[in-house]
Coordinates of C-alpha atoms in Angstrom, one line a residue:
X1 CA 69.5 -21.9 20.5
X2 CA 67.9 -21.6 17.2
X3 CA 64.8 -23.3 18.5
X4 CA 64.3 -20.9 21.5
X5 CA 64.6 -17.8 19.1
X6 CA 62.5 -18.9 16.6
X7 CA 59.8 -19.9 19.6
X8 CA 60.1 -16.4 20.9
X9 CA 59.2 -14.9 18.0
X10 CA 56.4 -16.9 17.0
X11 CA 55.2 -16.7 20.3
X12 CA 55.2 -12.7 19.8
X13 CA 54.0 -12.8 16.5
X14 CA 51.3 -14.3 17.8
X15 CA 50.6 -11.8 20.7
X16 CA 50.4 -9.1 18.7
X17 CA 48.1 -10.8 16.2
X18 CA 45.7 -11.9 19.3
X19 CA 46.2 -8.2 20.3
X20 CA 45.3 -6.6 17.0
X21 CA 42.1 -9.1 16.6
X22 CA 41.4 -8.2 19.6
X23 CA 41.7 -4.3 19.3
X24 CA 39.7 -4.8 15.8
X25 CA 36.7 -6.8 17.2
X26 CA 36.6 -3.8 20.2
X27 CA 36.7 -1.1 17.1
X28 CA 34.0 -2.7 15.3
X29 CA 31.7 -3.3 18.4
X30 CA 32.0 0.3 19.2
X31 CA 31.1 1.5 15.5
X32 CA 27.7 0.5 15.7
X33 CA 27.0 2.4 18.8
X34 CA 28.6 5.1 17.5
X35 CA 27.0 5.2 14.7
X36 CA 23.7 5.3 16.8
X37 CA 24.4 8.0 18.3
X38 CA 25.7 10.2 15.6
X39 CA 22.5 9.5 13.8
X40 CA 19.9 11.0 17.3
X41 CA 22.4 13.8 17.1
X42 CA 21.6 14.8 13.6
X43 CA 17.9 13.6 14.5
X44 CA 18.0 16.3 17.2
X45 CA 20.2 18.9 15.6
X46 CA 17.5 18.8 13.1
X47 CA 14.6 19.7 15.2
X48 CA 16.3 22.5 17.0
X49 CA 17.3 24.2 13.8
X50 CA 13.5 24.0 13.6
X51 CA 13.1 25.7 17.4
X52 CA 15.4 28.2 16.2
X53 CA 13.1 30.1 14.2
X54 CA 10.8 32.6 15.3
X55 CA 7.1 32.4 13.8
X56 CA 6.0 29.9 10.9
X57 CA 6.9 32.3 7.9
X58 CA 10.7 31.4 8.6
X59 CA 9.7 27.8 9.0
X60 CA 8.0 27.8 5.4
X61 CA 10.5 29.3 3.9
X62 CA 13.5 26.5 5.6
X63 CA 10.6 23.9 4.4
X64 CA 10.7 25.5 0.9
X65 CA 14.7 25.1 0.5
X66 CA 15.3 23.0 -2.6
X67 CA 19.0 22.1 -1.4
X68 CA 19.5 17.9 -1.7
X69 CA 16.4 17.8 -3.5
X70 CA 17.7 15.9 -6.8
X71 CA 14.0 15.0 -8.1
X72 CA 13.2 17.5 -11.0
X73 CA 10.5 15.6 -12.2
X74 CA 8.3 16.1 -8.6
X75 CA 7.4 19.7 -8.1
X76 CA 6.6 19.6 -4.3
X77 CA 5.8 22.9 -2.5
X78 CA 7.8 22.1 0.9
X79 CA 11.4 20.0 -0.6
X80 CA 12.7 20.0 2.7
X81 CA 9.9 17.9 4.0
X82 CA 10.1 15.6 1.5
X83 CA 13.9 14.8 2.2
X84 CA 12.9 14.3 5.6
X85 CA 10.2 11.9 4.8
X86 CA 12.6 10.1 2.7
X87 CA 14.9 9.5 5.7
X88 CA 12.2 9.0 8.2
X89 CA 12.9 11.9 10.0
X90 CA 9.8 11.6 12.3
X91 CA 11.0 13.8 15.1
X92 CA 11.4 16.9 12.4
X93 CA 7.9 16.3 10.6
X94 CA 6.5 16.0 14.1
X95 CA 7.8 19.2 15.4
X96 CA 4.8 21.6 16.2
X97 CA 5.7 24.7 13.8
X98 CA 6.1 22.0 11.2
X99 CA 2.9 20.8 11.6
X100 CA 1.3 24.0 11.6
X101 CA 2.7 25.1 8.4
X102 CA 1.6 21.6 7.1
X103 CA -2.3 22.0 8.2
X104 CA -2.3 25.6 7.1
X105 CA -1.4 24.4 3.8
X106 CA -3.6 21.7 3.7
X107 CA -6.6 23.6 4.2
X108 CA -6.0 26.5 2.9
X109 CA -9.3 28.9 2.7
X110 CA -11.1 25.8 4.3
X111 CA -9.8 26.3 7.9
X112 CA -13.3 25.7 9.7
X113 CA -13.3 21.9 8.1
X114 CA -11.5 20.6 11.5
X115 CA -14.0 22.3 13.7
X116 CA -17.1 21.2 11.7
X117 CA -19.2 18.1 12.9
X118 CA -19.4 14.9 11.7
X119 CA -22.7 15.1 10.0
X120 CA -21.9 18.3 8.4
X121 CA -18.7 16.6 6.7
X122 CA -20.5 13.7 5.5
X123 CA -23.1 15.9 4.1
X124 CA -20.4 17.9 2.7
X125 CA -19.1 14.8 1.1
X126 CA -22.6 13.9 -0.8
X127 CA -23.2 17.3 -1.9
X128 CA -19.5 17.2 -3.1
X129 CA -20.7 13.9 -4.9
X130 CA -23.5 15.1 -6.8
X131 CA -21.6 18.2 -7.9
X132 CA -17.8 17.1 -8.7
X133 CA -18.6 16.5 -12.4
X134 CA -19.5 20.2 -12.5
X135 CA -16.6 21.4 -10.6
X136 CA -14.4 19.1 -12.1
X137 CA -15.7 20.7 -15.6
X138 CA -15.2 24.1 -14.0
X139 CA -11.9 24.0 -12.7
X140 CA -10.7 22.6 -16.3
X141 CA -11.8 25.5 -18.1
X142 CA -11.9 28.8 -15.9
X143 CA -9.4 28.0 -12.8
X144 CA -8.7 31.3 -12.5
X145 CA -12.1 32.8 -11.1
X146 CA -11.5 33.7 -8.0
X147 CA -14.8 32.0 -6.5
X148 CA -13.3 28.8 -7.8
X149 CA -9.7 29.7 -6.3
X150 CA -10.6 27.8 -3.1
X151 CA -10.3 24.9 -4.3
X152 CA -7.2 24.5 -5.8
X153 CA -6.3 23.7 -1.8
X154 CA -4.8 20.2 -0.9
X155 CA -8.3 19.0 1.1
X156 CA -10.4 20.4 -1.7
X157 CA -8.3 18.6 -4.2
X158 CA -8.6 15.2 -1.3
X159 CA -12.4 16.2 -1.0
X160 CA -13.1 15.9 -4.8
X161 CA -10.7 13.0 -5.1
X162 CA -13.2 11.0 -2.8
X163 CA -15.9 12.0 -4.2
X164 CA -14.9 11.0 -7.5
X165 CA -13.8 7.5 -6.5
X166 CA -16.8 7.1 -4.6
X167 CA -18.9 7.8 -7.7
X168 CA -16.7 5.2 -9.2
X169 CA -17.2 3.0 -6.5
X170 CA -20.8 2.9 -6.7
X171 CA -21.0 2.1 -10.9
X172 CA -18.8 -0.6 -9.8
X173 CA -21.1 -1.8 -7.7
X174 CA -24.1 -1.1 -9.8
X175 CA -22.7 -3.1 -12.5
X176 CA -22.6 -6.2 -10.0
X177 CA -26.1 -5.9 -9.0
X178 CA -27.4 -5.5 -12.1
X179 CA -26.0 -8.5 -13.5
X180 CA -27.2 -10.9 -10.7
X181 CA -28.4 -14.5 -12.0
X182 CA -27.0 -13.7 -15.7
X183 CA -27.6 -16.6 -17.6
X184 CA -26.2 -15.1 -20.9
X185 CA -22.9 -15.6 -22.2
X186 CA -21.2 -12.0 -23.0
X187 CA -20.5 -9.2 -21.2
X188 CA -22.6 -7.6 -18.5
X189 CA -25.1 -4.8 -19.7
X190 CA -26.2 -2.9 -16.6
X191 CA -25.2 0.0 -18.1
X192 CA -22.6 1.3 -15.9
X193 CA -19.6 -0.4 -17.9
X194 CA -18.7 2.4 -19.7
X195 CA -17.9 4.7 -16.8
X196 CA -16.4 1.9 -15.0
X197 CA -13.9 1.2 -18.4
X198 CA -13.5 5.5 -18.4
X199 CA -12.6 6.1 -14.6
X200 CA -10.3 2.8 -14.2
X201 CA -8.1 4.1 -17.5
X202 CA -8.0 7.1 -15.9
X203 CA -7.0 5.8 -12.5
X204 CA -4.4 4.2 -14.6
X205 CA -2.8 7.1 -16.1
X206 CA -2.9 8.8 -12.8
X207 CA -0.6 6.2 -11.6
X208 CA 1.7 6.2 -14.5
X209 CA 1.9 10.3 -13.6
X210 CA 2.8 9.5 -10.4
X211 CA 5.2 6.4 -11.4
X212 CA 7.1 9.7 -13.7
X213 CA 7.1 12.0 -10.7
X214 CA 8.1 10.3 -8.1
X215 CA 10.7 8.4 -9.7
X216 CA 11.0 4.5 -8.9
X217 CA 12.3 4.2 -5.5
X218 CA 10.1 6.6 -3.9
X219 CA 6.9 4.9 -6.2
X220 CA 7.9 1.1 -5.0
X221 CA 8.2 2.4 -1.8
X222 CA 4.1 3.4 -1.2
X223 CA 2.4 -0.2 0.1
X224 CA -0.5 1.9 -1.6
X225 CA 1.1 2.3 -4.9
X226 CA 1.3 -1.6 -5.3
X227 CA -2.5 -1.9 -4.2
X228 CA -3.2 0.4 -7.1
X229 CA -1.7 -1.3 -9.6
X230 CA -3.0 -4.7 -8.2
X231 CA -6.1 -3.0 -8.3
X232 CA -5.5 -1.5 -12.2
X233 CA -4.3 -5.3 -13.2
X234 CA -7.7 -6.7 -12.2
X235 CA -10.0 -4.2 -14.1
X236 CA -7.9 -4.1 -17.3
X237 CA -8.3 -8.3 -17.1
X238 CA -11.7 -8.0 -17.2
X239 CA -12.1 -5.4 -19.5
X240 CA -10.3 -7.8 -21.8
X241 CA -12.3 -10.7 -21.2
X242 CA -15.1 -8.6 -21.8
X243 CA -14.1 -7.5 -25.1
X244 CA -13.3 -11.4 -25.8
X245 CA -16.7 -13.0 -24.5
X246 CA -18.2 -10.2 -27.1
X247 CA -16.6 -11.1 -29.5
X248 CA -17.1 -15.1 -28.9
X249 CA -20.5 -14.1 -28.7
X250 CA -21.0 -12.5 -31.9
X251 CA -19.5 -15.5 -34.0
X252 CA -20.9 -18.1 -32.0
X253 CA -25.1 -19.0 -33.1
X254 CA -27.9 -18.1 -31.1
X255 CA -28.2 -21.4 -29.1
X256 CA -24.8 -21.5 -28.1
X257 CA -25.4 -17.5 -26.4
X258 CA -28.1 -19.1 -24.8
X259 CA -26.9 -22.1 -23.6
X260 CA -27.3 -23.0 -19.8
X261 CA -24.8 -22.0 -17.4
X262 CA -23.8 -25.4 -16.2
X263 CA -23.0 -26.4 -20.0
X264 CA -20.9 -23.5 -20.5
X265 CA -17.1 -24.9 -20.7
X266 CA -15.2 -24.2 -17.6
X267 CA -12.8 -21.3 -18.4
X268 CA -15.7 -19.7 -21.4
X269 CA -14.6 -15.4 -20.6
X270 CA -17.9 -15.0 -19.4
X271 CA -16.5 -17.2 -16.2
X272 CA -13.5 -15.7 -16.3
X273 CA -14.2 -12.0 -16.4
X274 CA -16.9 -12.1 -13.7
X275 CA -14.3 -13.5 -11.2
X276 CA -11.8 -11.2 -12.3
X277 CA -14.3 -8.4 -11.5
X278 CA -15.3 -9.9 -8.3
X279 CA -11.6 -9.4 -7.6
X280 CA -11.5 -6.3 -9.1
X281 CA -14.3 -5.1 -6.5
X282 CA -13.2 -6.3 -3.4
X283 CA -9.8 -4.2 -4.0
X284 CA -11.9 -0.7 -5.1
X285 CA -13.8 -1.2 -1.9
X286 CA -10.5 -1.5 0.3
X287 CA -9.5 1.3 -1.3
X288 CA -11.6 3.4 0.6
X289 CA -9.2 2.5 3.2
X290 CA -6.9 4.9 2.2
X291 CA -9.5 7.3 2.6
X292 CA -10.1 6.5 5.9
X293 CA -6.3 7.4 6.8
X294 CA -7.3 11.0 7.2
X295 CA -9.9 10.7 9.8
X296 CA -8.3 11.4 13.2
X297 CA -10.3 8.1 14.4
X298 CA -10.1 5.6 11.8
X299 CA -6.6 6.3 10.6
X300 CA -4.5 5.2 13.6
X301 CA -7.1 2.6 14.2
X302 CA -5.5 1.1 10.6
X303 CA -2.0 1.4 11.3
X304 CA -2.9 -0.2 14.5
X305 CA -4.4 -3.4 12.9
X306 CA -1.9 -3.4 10.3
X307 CA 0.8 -3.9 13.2
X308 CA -1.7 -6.3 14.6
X309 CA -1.6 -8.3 11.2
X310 CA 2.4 -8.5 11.0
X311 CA 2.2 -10.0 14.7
X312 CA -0.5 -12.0 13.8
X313 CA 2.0 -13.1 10.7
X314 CA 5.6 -13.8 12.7
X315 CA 3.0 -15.5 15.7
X316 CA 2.1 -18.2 12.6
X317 CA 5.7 -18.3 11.6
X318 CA 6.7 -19.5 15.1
X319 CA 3.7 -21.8 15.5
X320 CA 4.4 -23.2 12.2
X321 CA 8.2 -24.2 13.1
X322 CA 6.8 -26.0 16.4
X323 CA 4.2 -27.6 14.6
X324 CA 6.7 -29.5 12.3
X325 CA 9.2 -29.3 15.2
X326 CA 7.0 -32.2 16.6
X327 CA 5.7 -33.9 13.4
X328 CA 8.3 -35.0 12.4
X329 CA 9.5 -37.9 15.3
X330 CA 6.0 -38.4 15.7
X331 CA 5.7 -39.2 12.1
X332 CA 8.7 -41.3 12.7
X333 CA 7.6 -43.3 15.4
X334 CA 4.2 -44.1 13.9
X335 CA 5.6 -45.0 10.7
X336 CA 5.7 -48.7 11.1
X337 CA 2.3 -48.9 12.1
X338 CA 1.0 -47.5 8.6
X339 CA -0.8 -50.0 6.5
X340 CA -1.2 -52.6 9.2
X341 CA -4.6 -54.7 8.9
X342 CA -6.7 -56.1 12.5
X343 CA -9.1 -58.3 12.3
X344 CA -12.6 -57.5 14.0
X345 CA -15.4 -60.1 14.8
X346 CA -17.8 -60.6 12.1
X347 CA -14.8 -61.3 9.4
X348 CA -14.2 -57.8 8.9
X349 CA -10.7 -56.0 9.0
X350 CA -9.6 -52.9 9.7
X351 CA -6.5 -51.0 8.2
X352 CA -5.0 -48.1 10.7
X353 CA -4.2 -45.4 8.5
X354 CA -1.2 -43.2 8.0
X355 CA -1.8 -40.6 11.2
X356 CA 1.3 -38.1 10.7
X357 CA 2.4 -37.2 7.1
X358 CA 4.7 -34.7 6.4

């Protein structure tokens, strides 16, 4: 009798654990769905708050609302935007009053830049070139004149950034071509080193101001910020080694400054800092690249190819796993034939070689 009770109530012990389990793993199955959901409702709720108002002046000011904002260090016009850029909310950036408020303040005075042609932008762009230093001089000492108000807007600001870094740019690549076929030990002398030295420090503390504004997560974040300072590393390496082969140069005697290039020891700073510049240049001229993010053409032509590259990436992945999928039993089969010797007429042997390796 004992027997059968205690079998009973094992046996419904163990119903209701099978029956709990079971009502846990239907719980937790749901929760991600639900969890779905709630998140396109809040996506959605978003946006119609957004339909909800009337004309873009009430849009501005729900953009400029600085509630959940918790950055003091980034003073950004629009907070509300920037929350939803943090979350990814795509849906509300896309929304069309959104985006009007957006290209208003973008071009501020300069609203006929959409509507101009190609060639008139690009000659925009050189005439912006020659005359940055000028404006750049201006707008540091009299901002306030109202003929110079215009461009304190956001594609001004973008307009002179460009043509500063393409200035930069082309001193970088003046100092390559000046230097072609130098035989000399030291550092280049083309000239353009200074400016080069001046611009990258001052690329440098523009990234440390944005490092402090941004904070870390939102810096680390920016694929762009990490090309920067890979960028920054290169040209402060060379800018070292430059300052190192001058110095080597300067204690060493004449003969050794003059010494041929094939006798100069392998890793001699005047090797070493003209790789690291070559570097240094490929990564200012990709650069431009984040330029080219604005045009309505070449912009989602590069996020294009950069989801082309991450296929391209998991495609080599996969053929890398079937690749040694099938090298290894091959390897193993051919294995014992490794090393063996035939003979062929004449008196000559032959050895068959190792054919898999892994």
């Amino acid at each position: 009798m004992f027997w059968v009770i205690m079998k009973i109530s094992l046996s419904g012990t163990r119903n209701n654990g099978e029956s709990s389990l079971k009502w846990k793993d239907s719980t937790l199955s749901k929760l991600p769905t639900e969890y779905e959901e709630l998140k396109e409702q809040v996506r959605s709720f978003t946006v119609e708050l957004i339909d909800q108002c009337r004309n873009t002046d009430e849009v501005e000011l729900l953009l400029k609302l600085p509630g959940g904002f918790d950055f003091d260090t980034q003073k950004t016009e629009f907070p509300r935007l920037q929350i939803a850029l943090d979350y990814k909310q795509k849906e509300f950036v896309a929304q069309s009053m959104v985006q009007q408020v957006l290209t208003g303040h973008w071009l501020g005075e300069f609203r006929s830049w959409p509507r101009l042609s190609l060639l008139y932008k690009t000659l925009h762009i050189l005439g912006r070139l020659l005359l940055f230093p000028v404006l750049c001089i201006l707008l540091l000492v009299i901002p306030w004149v109202p003929r110079l108000r215009k461009y304190h807007s956001p594609i001004n600001r973008f307009l002179l950034s460009l043509s500063s870094f393409l200035f930069f740019f082309m001193c970088v690549c003046g100092v390559n071509m000046m230097n072609v076929g130098q035989a000399v030990r030291g550092p280049p002398s083309s000239g353009f080193e200074p400016v080069v030295v001046i611009f990258s420090l001052g690329h440098v503390w523009s990234s440390i101001r944005q490092f402090w504004a941004q904070g870390v997560i939102r810096f680390i974040r920016a694929p762009w910020n990490w090309y920067d300072l890979c960028m920054h590393f290169f040209f402060i390496s060379t800018f070292i080694f430059w300052l190192v082969s001058l110095l080597n140069l300067v204690s060493d005697d004449v003969n050794k400054a003059k010494m041929e290039r094939k006798l100069w020891y392998k890793y001699d700073p005047t090797l070493v800092h003209e790789g690291l510049y070559a570097i240094a240049s490929v990564l200012a001229a990709g650069k431009l690249g984040y330029y080219c993010l604005q045009s309505s053409r070449l912009g989602p032509l590069q996020v294009s190819m950069g989801k082309m590259a991450i296929q391209i990436g998991l495609f080599l992945v996969l053929f890398f796993l079937i690749i040694t999928a099938f090298s290894m039993p091959l390897t193993r089969m051919y294995a014992y034939y490794a090393g063996m010797v035939r003979n062929l007429p004449g008196g000559k042997t032959a050895s068959h070689q190792s054919t898999f390796t892994t």
